[in-house]
Amino acid sequence: YEKDGKTYMHFFHGLTSSSIQIYNWPANPKRIRLMNSGKDLPFKFELLERNYPADNERGKDRLYIHVQGIPADEYVSEPIVIEITWED
């Protein structure tokens, strides 16, 4: 959900990976933080091939924000919450 210009992503059942990919964002991220620990997470922009069946333009590239370094194994028994602060 969104609040005060920030987006909060809740992974109620944890994650099976140490990274996530985000597309369709409102602005460039200023900071991405793991709320469980308060730790900043590294991120970068990557051009990846669209490969999901829902994409109408299959095979065309799409720019993603690739968030890395999520310690998913440390939070197996609790939801993972990620906060994204956007640039103005």
PDB file of C-alpha atoms in Angstrom:
ATOM      1  CA  TYR A   1       0.000   0.000   0.000  1.00  0.00           C
ATOM      2  CA  GLU A   2       1.033   3.660  -0.234  1.00  0.00           C
ATOM      3  CA  LYS A   3       1.320   6.243   2.524  1.00  0.00           C
ATOM      4  CA  ASP A   4       3.059   9.644   2.679  1.00  0.00           C
ATOM      5  CA  GLY A   5       4.741   9.200  -0.711  1.00  0.00           C
ATOM      6  CA  LYS A   6       6.124   5.772   0.164  1.00  0.00           C
ATOM      7  CA  THR A   7       5.144   2.329  -1.036  1.00  0.00           C
ATOM      8  CA  TYR A   8       5.041  -0.642   1.309  1.00  0.00           C
ATOM      9  CA  MET A   9       5.244  -4.139  -0.114  1.00  0.00           C
ATOM     10  CA  HIS A  10       4.069  -6.919   2.197  1.00  0.00           C
ATOM     11  CA  PHE A  11       5.109 -10.512   1.562  1.00  0.00           C
ATOM     12  CA  PHE A  12       2.878 -12.280   4.069  1.00  0.00           C
ATOM     13  CA  HIS A  13       4.278 -15.737   3.379  1.00  0.00           C
ATOM     14  CA  GLY A  14       7.905 -14.649   3.049  1.00  0.00           C
ATOM     15  CA  LEU A  15      10.002 -14.966  -0.093  1.00  0.00           C
ATOM     16  CA  THR A  16      11.720 -17.865  -1.811  1.00  0.00           C
ATOM     17  CA  SER A  17      14.413 -15.599  -3.240  1.00  0.00           C
ATOM     18  CA  SER A  18      16.771 -12.889  -2.030  1.00  0.00           C
ATOM     19  CA  SER A  19      15.612 -10.475  -4.738  1.00  0.00           C
ATOM     20  CA  ILE A  20      12.455  -9.040  -6.281  1.00  0.00           C
ATOM     21  CA  GLN A  21      11.744  -7.178  -9.526  1.00  0.00           C
ATOM     22  CA  ILE A  22       9.423  -4.198  -9.722  1.00  0.00           C
ATOM     23  CA  TYR A  23       7.902  -2.600 -12.809  1.00  0.00           C
ATOM     24  CA  ASN A  24       5.387   0.228 -13.326  1.00  0.00           C
ATOM     25  CA  TRP A  25       6.692   2.529 -10.602  1.00  0.00           C
ATOM     26  CA  PRO A  26       5.628   6.174 -10.056  1.00  0.00           C
ATOM     27  CA  ALA A  27       9.154   7.693  -9.853  1.00  0.00           C
ATOM     28  CA  ASN A  28      12.742   6.622  -9.328  1.00  0.00           C
ATOM     29  CA  PRO A  29      13.402   5.129  -5.908  1.00  0.00           C
ATOM     30  CA  LYS A  30      15.464   7.197  -3.507  1.00  0.00           C
ATOM     31  CA  ARG A  31      15.731   4.461  -0.909  1.00  0.00           C
ATOM     32  CA  ILE A  32      14.546   0.878  -0.514  1.00  0.00           C
ATOM     33  CA  ARG A  33      14.522  -0.488   3.009  1.00  0.00           C
ATOM     34  CA  LEU A  34      13.721  -3.798   4.660  1.00  0.00           C
ATOM     35  CA  MET A  35      11.361  -2.798   7.460  1.00  0.00           C
ATOM     36  CA  ASN A  36      12.012  -6.001   9.416  1.00  0.00           C
ATOM     37  CA  SER A  37      15.581  -4.881  10.162  1.00  0.00           C
ATOM     38  CA  GLY A  38      15.734  -1.260   9.005  1.00  0.00           C
ATOM     39  CA  LYS A  39      18.517  -2.212   6.577  1.00  0.00           C
ATOM     40  CA  ASP A  40      18.791  -0.436   3.217  1.00  0.00           C
ATOM     41  CA  LEU A  41      18.594  -2.823   0.285  1.00  0.00           C
ATOM     42  CA  PRO A  42      20.710  -2.433  -2.853  1.00  0.00           C
ATOM     43  CA  PHE A  43      18.825  -1.894  -6.094  1.00  0.00           C
ATOM     44  CA  LYS A  44      19.558  -1.217  -9.737  1.00  0.00           C
ATOM     45  CA  PHE A  45      17.671  -0.721 -12.981  1.00  0.00           C
ATOM     46  CA  GLU A  46      17.784  -3.635 -15.390  1.00  0.00           C
ATOM     47  CA  LEU A  47      16.376  -4.180 -18.832  1.00  0.00           C
ATOM     48  CA  LEU A  48      14.850  -7.655 -18.838  1.00  0.00           C
ATOM     49  CA  GLU A  49      12.932  -9.578 -21.451  1.00  0.00           C
ATOM     50  CA  ARG A  50       9.205  -9.759 -20.895  1.00  0.00           C
ATOM     51  CA  ASN A  51       8.406 -13.384 -20.419  1.00  0.00           C
ATOM     52  CA  TYR A  52       5.123 -13.531 -18.576  1.00  0.00           C
ATOM     53  CA  PRO A  53       2.004 -14.862 -20.337  1.00  0.00           C
ATOM     54  CA  ALA A  54      -0.012 -11.788 -19.341  1.00  0.00           C
ATOM     55  CA  ASP A  55       2.277  -9.518 -21.360  1.00  0.00           C
ATOM     56  CA  ASN A  56       0.750  -8.533 -24.674  1.00  0.00           C
ATOM     57  CA  GLU A  57       4.150  -7.665 -26.100  1.00  0.00           C
ATOM     58  CA  ARG A  58       5.925 -10.914 -25.291  1.00  0.00           C
ATOM     59  CA  GLY A  59       9.636 -10.858 -26.057  1.00  0.00           C
ATOM     60  CA  LYS A  60      10.043  -7.088 -25.818  1.00  0.00           C
ATOM     61  CA  ASP A  61      12.285  -5.672 -23.114  1.00  0.00           C
ATOM     62  CA  ARG A  62      10.955  -3.940 -20.029  1.00  0.00           C
ATOM     63  CA  LEU A  63      12.858  -1.843 -17.476  1.00  0.00           C
ATOM     64  CA  TYR A  64      12.695  -3.260 -13.966  1.00  0.00           C
ATOM     65  CA  ILE A  65      13.950  -2.172 -10.569  1.00  0.00           C
ATOM     66  CA  HIS A  66      15.914  -5.162  -9.300  1.00  0.00           C
ATOM     67  CA  VAL A  67      16.011  -5.163  -5.476  1.00  0.00           C
ATOM     68  CA  GLN A  68      18.682  -7.460  -4.056  1.00  0.00           C
ATOM     69  CA  GLY A  69      20.089  -8.597  -0.745  1.00  0.00           C
ATOM     70  CA  ILE A  70      16.812  -9.540   0.931  1.00  0.00           C
ATOM     71  CA  PRO A  71      17.690 -12.003   3.722  1.00  0.00           C
ATOM     72  CA  ALA A  72      14.624 -14.184   3.107  1.00  0.00           C
ATOM     73  CA  ASP A  73      16.022 -17.103   5.125  1.00  0.00           C
ATOM     74  CA  GLU A  74      16.209 -14.937   8.255  1.00  0.00           C
ATOM     75  CA  TYR A  75      12.482 -14.158   8.159  1.00  0.00           C
ATOM     76  CA  VAL A  76      10.923 -17.525   7.390  1.00  0.00           C
ATOM     77  CA  SER A  77       8.375 -17.274  10.203  1.00  0.00           C
ATOM     78  CA  GLU A  78       7.280 -13.659   9.671  1.00  0.00           C
ATOM     79  CA  PRO A  79       6.043 -11.431   6.840  1.00  0.00           C
ATOM     80  CA  ILE A  80       8.689  -9.475   4.946  1.00  0.00           C
ATOM     81  CA  VAL A  81       7.915  -5.768   4.520  1.00  0.00           C
ATOM     82  CA  ILE A  82       9.796  -3.531   2.088  1.00  0.00           C
ATOM     83  CA  GLU A  83       9.482   0.263   2.099  1.00  0.00           C
ATOM     84  CA  ILE A  84      10.233   2.273  -1.042  1.00  0.00           C
ATOM     85  CA  THR A  85      10.815   6.012  -0.774  1.00  0.00           C
ATOM     86  CA  TRP A  86      10.409   7.720  -4.145  1.00  0.00           C
ATOM     87  CA  GLU A  87      12.265  10.748  -5.503  1.00  0.00           C
ATOM     88  CA  ASP A  88      10.196  13.898  -5.981  1.00  0.00           C
TER      89      ASP A  88
END
